[in-house]
């Protein structure tokens, strides 16, 4: 199973989580593709069987600037990925109140529009509680890897 990891960051934390995720998913025997920035065409060429979307929230509850064009392009193009599994990890800070992890909500809306199947609830990492998000994500990632392996067999 080929899984493509997509990340959006401002300060680099979401990328650290994405690198950790890529290592862990590879170790579980999955064929992982990750790079820090994907153009839509590059992503389509990967022909993903599954996706992992990871983004921090910035501004007043927005997606990182460098990820927004890809999300817009996916919404415009609507690739035929319906029925494929997806996992979503959001990074934020509960101190932002109602804007906590809104980027993850946007990714959930995108996954829904594309007909992707959520294998487990979105992981929302709160920077006010943790300084090691890439470590805190491990139990969720292990479960995600197990669900993907079970899905593909
Ligand atoms: C200018 C700024 C705006 C932010 N806005 C939000 C926000 O609206 N909602 C939220 O949950 N977190 C917000 N955060 C917190 C970040 O999402 C959080 O620190 C995250 O771990 C950063 O991840 P990154 O290093 O991948 O960018 C903001 C942080 C900064 C510095």
XYZ file of C-alpha atoms and ligand atoms in Angstrom:
184
model
C 0.000 0.000 0.000
C 1.359 3.362 -1.058
C 0.710 6.137 1.432
C 1.500 9.759 0.695
C 2.207 12.083 3.615
C 1.333 15.764 3.169
C 2.374 18.393 5.700
C 1.869 22.099 6.236
C 3.904 24.024 8.778
C 4.972 27.515 9.776
C 7.720 26.814 12.310
C 8.626 23.228 11.371
C 6.839 21.192 14.055
C 4.322 19.626 11.671
C 7.240 18.546 9.480
C 8.912 16.858 12.439
C 5.678 14.953 13.047
C 5.546 14.073 9.337
C 9.111 12.720 9.351
C 8.356 10.631 12.444
C 5.163 9.377 10.807
C 7.034 8.439 7.629
C 9.614 6.432 9.579
C 6.968 4.643 11.587
C 4.749 3.829 8.598
C 7.775 2.573 6.623
C 8.768 0.375 9.549
C 5.242 -1.091 9.461
C 5.909 -2.201 5.875
C 4.025 0.526 4.033
C 5.353 2.218 0.907
C 5.660 5.831 2.111
C 6.190 8.962 0.032
C 6.892 12.212 1.857
C 8.330 15.530 0.839
C 7.944 18.903 2.495
C 5.957 20.449 -0.354
C 3.849 18.740 -2.973
C 2.543 20.288 -6.151
C -0.822 18.849 -7.196
C 0.653 17.062 -10.241
C 3.396 15.459 -8.152
C 0.813 14.227 -5.691
C -1.398 12.770 -8.435
C 1.611 11.013 -9.985
C 2.192 9.202 -6.697
C -1.170 7.451 -7.185
C -1.705 7.179 -3.421
C -3.696 4.286 -1.979
C -3.925 6.225 1.296
C -3.107 9.683 2.637
C -1.854 11.175 5.863
C -2.535 14.917 6.156
C -0.695 16.897 8.842
C -1.004 20.645 9.405
C -0.491 23.266 12.052
C -2.940 26.139 12.465
C -1.755 29.696 12.021
C -3.075 33.259 11.849
C -6.705 33.353 12.977
C -7.311 29.629 12.505
C -5.836 29.246 9.032
C -3.855 26.629 7.160
C -0.144 27.365 6.663
C 0.377 29.616 3.636
C 2.462 27.066 1.737
C -0.166 24.309 2.099
C -3.221 26.383 1.158
C -2.582 26.301 -2.642
C -2.460 22.481 -2.629
C -5.703 22.266 -0.645
C -7.322 24.748 -3.072
C -6.061 22.721 -6.047
C -7.404 19.456 -4.600
C -10.782 21.091 -3.998
C -10.831 22.413 -7.568
C -9.564 19.234 -9.239
C -11.386 16.656 -7.070
C -9.140 13.663 -7.844
C -10.971 10.353 -7.828
C -9.702 9.072 -4.495
C -13.105 8.150 -3.080
C -13.018 5.218 -0.662
C -9.300 5.497 0.062
C -8.229 5.742 3.698
C -6.971 8.955 5.255
C -5.571 10.042 8.601
C -5.392 13.625 9.836
C -3.139 15.215 12.436
C -3.624 18.838 13.467
C -1.223 20.936 15.518
C -2.438 23.928 17.430
C -2.585 25.636 20.780
C -5.658 25.514 23.009
C -4.834 29.096 24.024
C -6.366 30.110 20.674
C -9.797 29.134 22.027
C -12.410 28.561 19.323
C -9.655 28.669 16.691
C -7.936 25.621 18.200
C -6.682 23.316 15.443
C -9.000 24.780 12.795
C -6.557 23.652 10.086
C -7.417 20.069 11.030
C -11.113 20.895 10.599
C -10.342 22.196 7.087
C -8.456 19.000 6.261
C -11.406 16.948 7.535
C -13.720 18.947 5.245
C -11.352 18.307 2.314
C -11.217 14.574 3.082
C -15.010 14.522 3.210
C -15.311 16.352 -0.133
C -12.952 13.847 -1.758
C -14.827 10.870 -0.298
C -11.799 9.662 1.672
C -12.432 7.283 4.568
C -11.285 8.342 8.048
C -9.848 5.244 9.746
C -9.712 6.866 13.190
C -10.476 10.200 14.822
C -8.218 13.142 13.988
C -5.298 13.633 16.359
C -5.159 17.192 17.683
C -1.817 18.066 19.278
C -1.925 20.958 21.741
C 1.298 22.990 22.019
C 0.163 24.362 25.390
C 0.357 20.843 26.821
C 3.317 19.307 25.015
C 6.743 20.209 23.734
C 7.305 16.830 22.053
C 4.461 16.497 19.543
C 6.396 14.052 17.335
C 6.662 11.744 20.376
C 3.075 12.313 21.466
C 1.861 11.327 18.007
C 3.446 7.862 18.181
C 0.550 5.899 19.790
C -1.919 7.396 17.283
C 0.495 6.650 14.415
C 0.958 3.061 15.570
C -2.796 2.564 15.546
C -3.018 4.223 12.117
C -0.306 1.913 10.748
C -2.112 -1.164 12.118
C -5.422 -0.031 10.600
C -3.769 0.573 7.218
C -2.069 -2.821 7.222
C -5.392 -4.471 8.109
C -7.159 -2.419 5.392
C -4.702 -3.506 2.702
C -4.749 -7.225 3.557
C 1.090 33.653 14.859
C 0.531 32.343 15.340
C -0.810 32.073 15.153
C -1.361 30.860 15.612
N -2.694 30.642 15.447
C -3.243 29.496 15.935
C -4.648 29.256 15.823
O -5.406 30.053 15.274
N -5.132 28.098 16.325
C -4.344 27.169 16.946
O -4.867 26.139 17.378
N -2.996 27.382 17.068
C -2.434 28.508 16.587
N -1.094 28.725 16.712
C -0.264 27.698 17.401
C 0.458 26.764 16.415
O -0.444 26.076 15.576
C 1.256 25.728 17.222
O 2.278 26.404 17.961
C 1.868 24.657 16.337
O 2.478 23.667 17.144
C 2.912 25.221 15.380
O 3.281 24.202 14.483
P 4.322 24.474 13.288
O 5.672 24.588 13.930
O 4.220 23.234 12.436
O 3.920 25.688 12.563
C -0.526 29.906 16.257
C 0.834 30.201 16.451
C 1.368 31.396 15.999
C 2.808 31.715 16.268
